[in-house]
XYZ file of C-alpha atoms in Angstrom:
407
model
C -13.931 -26.064 -12.990
C -10.460 -27.332 -12.101
C -9.364 -28.180 -8.566
C -7.109 -25.100 -8.572
C -9.969 -22.847 -9.647
C -12.157 -24.271 -6.882
C -9.815 -23.058 -4.124
C -11.769 -19.816 -3.688
C -15.098 -18.402 -4.714
C -13.357 -15.280 -5.931
C -14.188 -13.511 -9.172
C -10.767 -12.027 -9.782
C -8.073 -12.776 -12.358
C -6.000 -14.717 -9.799
C -8.648 -17.331 -9.100
C -6.894 -20.682 -8.641
C -3.608 -19.132 -7.441
C -2.574 -19.993 -3.894
C -0.430 -17.576 -1.893
C 1.268 -18.306 1.422
C 1.621 -15.095 3.422
C 4.367 -15.561 6.015
C 5.118 -11.851 6.247
C 4.472 -9.277 8.958
C 4.153 -5.478 9.120
C 3.254 -4.024 6.543
C 4.485 -4.412 2.965
C 4.064 -8.190 2.710
C 0.574 -8.310 4.235
C -0.588 -5.509 1.912
C 0.859 -7.330 -1.093
C -1.081 -10.445 -0.108
C -4.239 -8.450 0.594
C -4.141 -7.166 -2.980
C -3.569 -10.661 -4.391
C -6.469 -11.956 -2.305
C -8.722 -9.095 -3.373
C -8.338 -10.264 -6.958
C -9.146 -13.888 -6.364
C -6.056 -15.599 -4.974
C -6.476 -18.142 -2.177
C -4.285 -16.501 0.458
C -3.203 -18.557 3.460
C -1.938 -16.369 6.291
C 0.677 -18.219 8.349
C 1.333 -16.704 11.784
C 3.337 -17.634 14.834
C 1.028 -19.938 16.844
C 1.497 -18.024 20.107
C 2.337 -14.413 19.255
C 0.443 -14.198 15.980
C 1.245 -11.460 13.491
C 2.143 -8.212 15.244
C -0.125 -6.458 12.727
C -2.928 -7.560 15.052
C -1.666 -5.013 17.587
C -1.395 -2.079 15.188
C -3.975 0.651 14.856
C -7.240 1.243 16.630
C -9.368 -1.498 18.214
C -13.070 -1.712 18.966
C -14.122 -3.862 21.940
C -10.659 -5.409 21.817
C -11.005 -6.311 18.135
C -8.175 -4.853 15.967
C -9.681 -2.884 13.088
C -6.677 -2.663 10.740
C -6.372 -6.437 10.909
C -9.901 -6.764 9.544
C -8.808 -4.985 6.365
C -5.179 -6.023 5.867
C -6.040 -9.701 6.410
C -9.301 -9.821 4.504
C -9.664 -12.712 2.052
C -6.976 -14.642 3.961
C -7.443 -17.984 5.686
C -5.309 -18.212 8.809
C -3.040 -20.940 10.153
C -0.946 -20.788 13.323
C 2.365 -22.485 12.501
C 5.900 -22.254 13.877
C 8.365 -22.389 10.994
C 11.318 -22.547 13.385
C 10.196 -25.938 14.711
C 11.238 -28.874 12.469
C 7.708 -30.270 12.465
C 6.310 -26.851 11.626
C 8.881 -26.431 8.858
C 7.859 -29.801 7.439
C 4.208 -28.760 7.380
C 5.185 -25.477 5.725
C 7.001 -27.397 2.983
C 3.899 -29.502 2.434
C 1.803 -26.350 2.119
C 4.393 -24.814 -0.204
C 4.064 -27.826 -2.478
C 0.428 -26.790 -3.067
C 1.145 -23.072 -3.535
C 2.052 -20.722 -6.347
C 3.507 -17.825 -4.337
C 5.220 -17.395 -0.967
C 5.608 -13.874 0.426
C 8.033 -13.455 3.346
C 9.897 -10.620 5.041
C 12.221 -12.271 7.545
C 15.808 -11.082 7.768
C 18.043 -12.566 5.068
C 19.105 -16.093 5.985
C 16.215 -16.785 8.363
C 14.299 -19.166 6.105
C 17.557 -20.881 5.209
C 18.365 -21.377 8.895
C 14.994 -23.062 9.366
C 15.586 -25.336 6.401
C 12.900 -23.769 4.232
C 14.926 -21.394 2.066
C 14.363 -20.967 -1.677
C 16.511 -23.959 -2.665
C 14.514 -26.303 -0.442
C 11.193 -24.735 -1.444
C 12.022 -25.207 -5.117
C 12.897 -28.832 -4.466
C 9.323 -29.489 -3.355
C 7.765 -27.043 -5.857
C 9.880 -25.927 -8.846
C 7.153 -23.540 -9.992
C 6.950 -21.584 -6.741
C 7.352 -17.798 -6.876
C 9.090 -16.567 -3.723
C 8.743 -12.851 -2.952
C 11.323 -11.779 -0.369
C 10.778 -8.318 1.149
C 13.455 -6.796 3.375
C 14.658 -3.350 4.327
C 17.693 -3.353 2.062
C 17.562 -6.512 -0.041
C 19.125 -9.958 0.263
C 22.681 -8.814 -0.556
C 24.938 -5.818 -0.002
C 26.534 -4.146 3.023
C 23.173 -3.306 4.658
C 21.426 -6.629 4.056
C 21.659 -7.747 7.686
C 20.425 -4.443 9.125
C 16.946 -4.249 10.654
C 14.740 -2.645 8.027
C 11.627 -0.591 8.660
C 9.656 1.805 6.494
C 10.798 4.793 8.530
C 14.402 4.090 7.550
C 13.448 3.821 3.894
C 11.513 7.082 4.092
C 14.615 8.736 5.522
C 17.188 7.189 3.174
C 15.145 7.479 -0.032
C 15.240 11.271 -0.004
C 11.573 11.556 0.934
C 12.152 13.050 4.395
C 14.831 15.413 3.065
C 12.378 16.882 0.565
C 9.365 16.981 2.904
C 8.686 19.844 5.303
C 9.155 23.591 5.425
C 12.354 25.050 4.020
C 13.551 26.202 7.447
C 12.179 23.181 9.321
C 13.443 19.641 9.962
C 13.078 16.716 7.571
C 9.567 15.324 7.944
C 8.433 11.707 8.127
C 4.909 10.592 7.157
C 2.457 9.702 9.913
C 1.620 6.415 8.210
C 3.392 3.488 6.526
C 4.260 5.169 3.244
C 7.353 3.162 2.277
C 5.734 -0.113 3.305
C 2.575 0.629 1.353
C 4.417 1.577 -1.824
C 6.516 -1.564 -1.450
C 3.446 -3.741 -0.899
C 1.849 -2.509 -4.111
C 5.144 -3.045 -5.963
C 5.443 -6.553 -4.501
C 2.007 -7.538 -5.791
C 3.044 -6.388 -9.255
C 6.317 -8.332 -9.006
C 4.481 -11.496 -7.946
C 2.114 -11.292 -10.908
C 5.025 -10.632 -13.301
C 6.774 -13.739 -12.015
C 3.585 -15.779 -12.407
C 3.202 -14.477 -15.969
C 6.791 -15.451 -16.782
C 6.105 -18.927 -15.393
C 2.694 -19.576 -16.903
C 2.635 -17.616 -20.156
C 6.320 -17.755 -21.083
C 7.161 -21.312 -20.113
C 9.378 -20.237 -17.247
C 9.823 -21.643 -13.777
C 9.428 -20.437 -10.242
C 11.830 -17.679 -9.310
C 12.882 -15.529 -6.368
C 11.890 -11.854 -6.221
C 14.313 -9.779 -4.117
C 12.546 -6.552 -3.151
C 13.664 -3.940 -0.644
C 11.569 -1.313 1.113
C 14.018 1.302 -0.124
C 13.799 0.963 -3.901
C 10.072 1.500 -4.541
C 9.952 4.704 -2.503
C 13.148 5.881 -4.205
C 11.228 5.659 -7.471
C 8.269 7.513 -5.953
C 10.471 10.362 -4.701
C 11.498 11.071 -8.292
C 14.539 11.824 -10.441
C 16.851 13.164 -7.740
C 19.745 10.785 -8.518
C 19.804 11.568 -12.245
C 19.631 15.304 -11.587
C 22.533 14.998 -9.165
C 24.496 12.825 -11.586
C 24.058 15.118 -14.559
C 23.844 18.557 -12.958
C 25.184 18.228 -9.427
C 21.809 19.474 -8.181
C 20.462 18.380 -4.788
C 16.794 19.109 -4.147
C 15.725 20.984 -1.028
C 12.559 21.332 1.050
C 9.992 23.862 -0.124
C 7.031 23.131 2.128
C 3.938 22.558 -0.005
C 5.426 24.391 -2.953
C 6.926 22.802 -6.041
C 9.964 23.783 -8.076
C 8.078 22.747 -11.210
C 4.989 24.934 -11.074
C 3.151 27.645 -9.157
C 0.761 28.422 -7.656
C 0.881 25.067 -5.893
C 0.134 25.059 -2.184
C -2.472 24.561 0.498
C -4.575 27.586 1.387
C -6.884 28.294 4.311
C -10.450 29.328 3.657
C -12.578 31.854 5.562
C -14.300 29.086 7.547
C -11.010 27.572 8.709
C -10.871 24.711 6.199
C -8.027 23.974 3.808
C -7.832 23.407 0.075
C -4.997 22.359 -2.215
C -4.370 24.022 -5.577
C -2.281 22.608 -8.407
C -1.362 24.284 -11.690
C 0.792 21.697 -13.408
C -0.854 22.560 -16.742
C -0.301 26.034 -18.191
C -3.979 26.477 -19.063
C -4.971 25.713 -15.470
C -2.512 28.268 -14.113
C -4.003 30.903 -16.375
C -7.568 30.062 -15.282
C -6.619 30.246 -11.595
C -5.044 33.699 -11.857
C -7.942 35.054 -13.893
C -10.365 33.598 -11.340
C -8.634 35.285 -8.397
C -8.665 38.656 -10.143
C -5.127 38.978 -11.504
C -5.293 38.364 -15.248
C -2.428 40.804 -15.778
C 0.198 38.299 -14.623
C -0.851 35.811 -17.295
C 0.788 38.067 -19.902
C 4.090 38.318 -18.005
C 6.970 36.566 -19.818
C 7.850 34.601 -16.678
C 4.333 33.143 -16.470
C 4.850 31.018 -19.566
C 6.488 28.017 -17.872
C 5.992 26.168 -14.616
C 9.550 26.576 -13.384
C 9.515 30.307 -14.063
C 6.189 30.653 -12.244
C 7.713 28.752 -9.314
C 10.360 31.475 -9.034
C 7.501 33.923 -8.388
C 5.677 31.699 -5.879
C 5.528 34.389 -3.170
C 3.580 36.726 -5.427
C 1.268 34.016 -6.815
C 0.583 32.547 -3.371
C -0.358 35.988 -2.103
C -2.841 36.447 -4.943
C -4.404 32.992 -4.660
C -4.218 32.747 -0.863
C -5.749 36.170 -0.395
C -8.701 35.360 -2.647
C -9.330 32.001 -0.969
C -9.095 33.477 2.542
C -12.127 35.676 1.781
C -14.375 32.711 0.891
C -15.695 29.559 2.532
C -14.440 26.186 1.378
C -17.685 25.426 -0.444
C -17.526 28.767 -2.237
C -13.926 28.142 -3.285
C -14.686 24.673 -4.590
C -17.743 25.880 -6.472
C -16.007 28.827 -8.150
C -12.890 26.828 -9.047
C -15.118 24.172 -10.599
C -17.043 26.712 -12.613
C -13.753 28.163 -13.889
C -12.341 24.760 -14.847
C -9.459 25.201 -12.392
C -7.939 22.432 -10.274
C -8.627 22.429 -6.532
C -9.151 19.747 -3.921
C -10.313 19.888 -0.310
C -7.901 18.713 2.369
C -9.775 15.767 3.878
C -9.563 13.852 7.108
C -10.974 10.332 7.384
C -14.490 11.558 8.171
C -14.518 13.815 5.110
C -13.315 10.950 2.930
C -15.978 8.528 4.117
C -18.723 11.111 3.609
C -17.564 12.392 0.201
C -20.221 11.980 -2.507
C -17.756 10.819 -5.168
C -16.156 8.268 -2.850
C -19.620 6.973 -1.955
C -20.905 6.949 -5.536
C -17.917 5.035 -6.920
C -17.688 2.744 -3.869
C -14.058 3.537 -3.151
C -15.032 2.654 0.399
C -17.370 -0.302 0.753
C -19.290 -2.019 3.541
C -18.318 -5.564 4.503
C -20.008 -7.863 7.012
C -17.716 -8.953 9.853
C -18.328 -11.883 12.199
C -17.198 -9.933 15.260
C -18.377 -6.377 14.693
C -21.072 -6.610 12.047
C -21.059 -4.252 9.044
C -17.894 -2.197 8.692
C -16.654 0.235 6.076
C -13.198 -0.178 4.596
C -11.214 0.540 1.440
C -12.598 -1.318 -1.556
C -10.469 -3.243 -4.059
C -7.886 -0.854 -5.447
C -8.696 -0.867 -9.158
C -11.702 -1.647 -11.352
C -11.593 -4.497 -13.875
C -14.517 -4.977 -16.231
C -14.402 -8.785 -16.547
C -12.598 -10.006 -13.424
C -13.330 -7.346 -10.817
C -12.263 -9.075 -7.604
C -14.065 -8.527 -4.311
C -13.846 -8.705 -0.529
C -15.100 -12.158 0.438
C -14.515 -11.912 4.197
C -12.633 -9.835 6.759
C -9.513 -10.710 8.775
C -9.972 -13.826 10.868
C -8.911 -15.097 14.288
C -5.493 -16.679 14.764
C -5.577 -20.291 13.596
C -9.189 -20.133 12.422
C -8.442 -22.344 9.419
C -5.716 -24.600 10.822
C -7.926 -27.676 11.111
C -9.336 -27.238 7.625
C -6.015 -26.686 5.878
C -3.778 -29.027 7.845
C -6.430 -31.626 8.598
C -8.671 -31.769 5.555
C -6.101 -30.766 2.918
C -2.817 -32.147 4.252
C -4.296 -35.122 6.092
C -3.021 -34.366 9.593
C -5.120 -36.380 12.022
C -6.866 -34.778 15.016
C -4.409 -36.621 17.277
C -1.404 -35.171 15.432
C -2.871 -31.666 15.499
C -3.627 -31.978 19.225
C -0.037 -33.045 19.908
C 1.337 -30.164 17.796
C -0.936 -27.708 19.575
C 0.239 -28.956 22.953
C 3.821 -28.205 21.843
C 2.735 -24.814 20.425
C 3.845 -25.769 16.916
C 0.395 -24.987 15.554
C -2.573 -22.947 16.754
């Protein structure tokens, strides 16, 4: 086993890769969580006094932040001030040992501290630097503060979400950040592949919060360019197929129905007692069915309203039609399929004992990845990394701690 491979005890494909996570809420930390889940040695670098503000997000139990336990799992933690010259010097020494740096400061911040890409590549030409910002490193909006909410608004997502006669609707969670974090992990691995398998070098990845969610929203720009069409809100309906909506059951629960495939649409209407509409000329395509959504919703919604959720799910399943229950977190945790496939797994935590959280995101037969440990306390690994690996003496670390350069 090489020294690089010995950095973690992970079983994932990224074993031997070191990642420095100097990002905060939320895209960068999620990117690094994914890399760590699949074997990378992730070093979380936080401000030595304030820490990462992710520690203050979400629910807490006995003062212990729960989201932090998941988003920072598989990450060793170091408290280090990059804005202090001594802290910047230590960061450069860590960067010399790393493969990837993920950061989301405003453009120009790393450069102002003397640790921008040019300087980082001086000490480590093979370093992949993933830079996540609201609007990218260049352009008229580059210097603007960037948050996921702004990306959700500007991408077209909010414009298309909500009832037709209601206001644009924002998600109640970090949608743009999460999509960006997943995209960033893919970008990092692509850059590593270009370096290691194609004989390339370290490069800079410029990724905005806006572009990944633009892709997720769909082909609005091309439709506008070619047809002058601007999409509008339709509630839970779709312009591409019908019936497609959420429907309330007799026992006050909700289910979602989708009929993207023609055969499924036919099964649903036969199931709810209206086989006659299947032979209508307009029923032969999704867009034409969508023009008759009022009628189809009345048929499907009326049938569902007379039955309990369990009855609806059972009869849809027997008919080979597509339906899904609308879950809250409790439903998700208790679902038999989620349990059976371990989409949510139990991890032992030093502070709170066993806790359930999302498992690794995808299954790999040979290099599956795993959760080795949960999010750790600020500076928990400073002595190990800076002392044992970089050779900082206890006296130097004590002096840096007194000046709040490290934690």
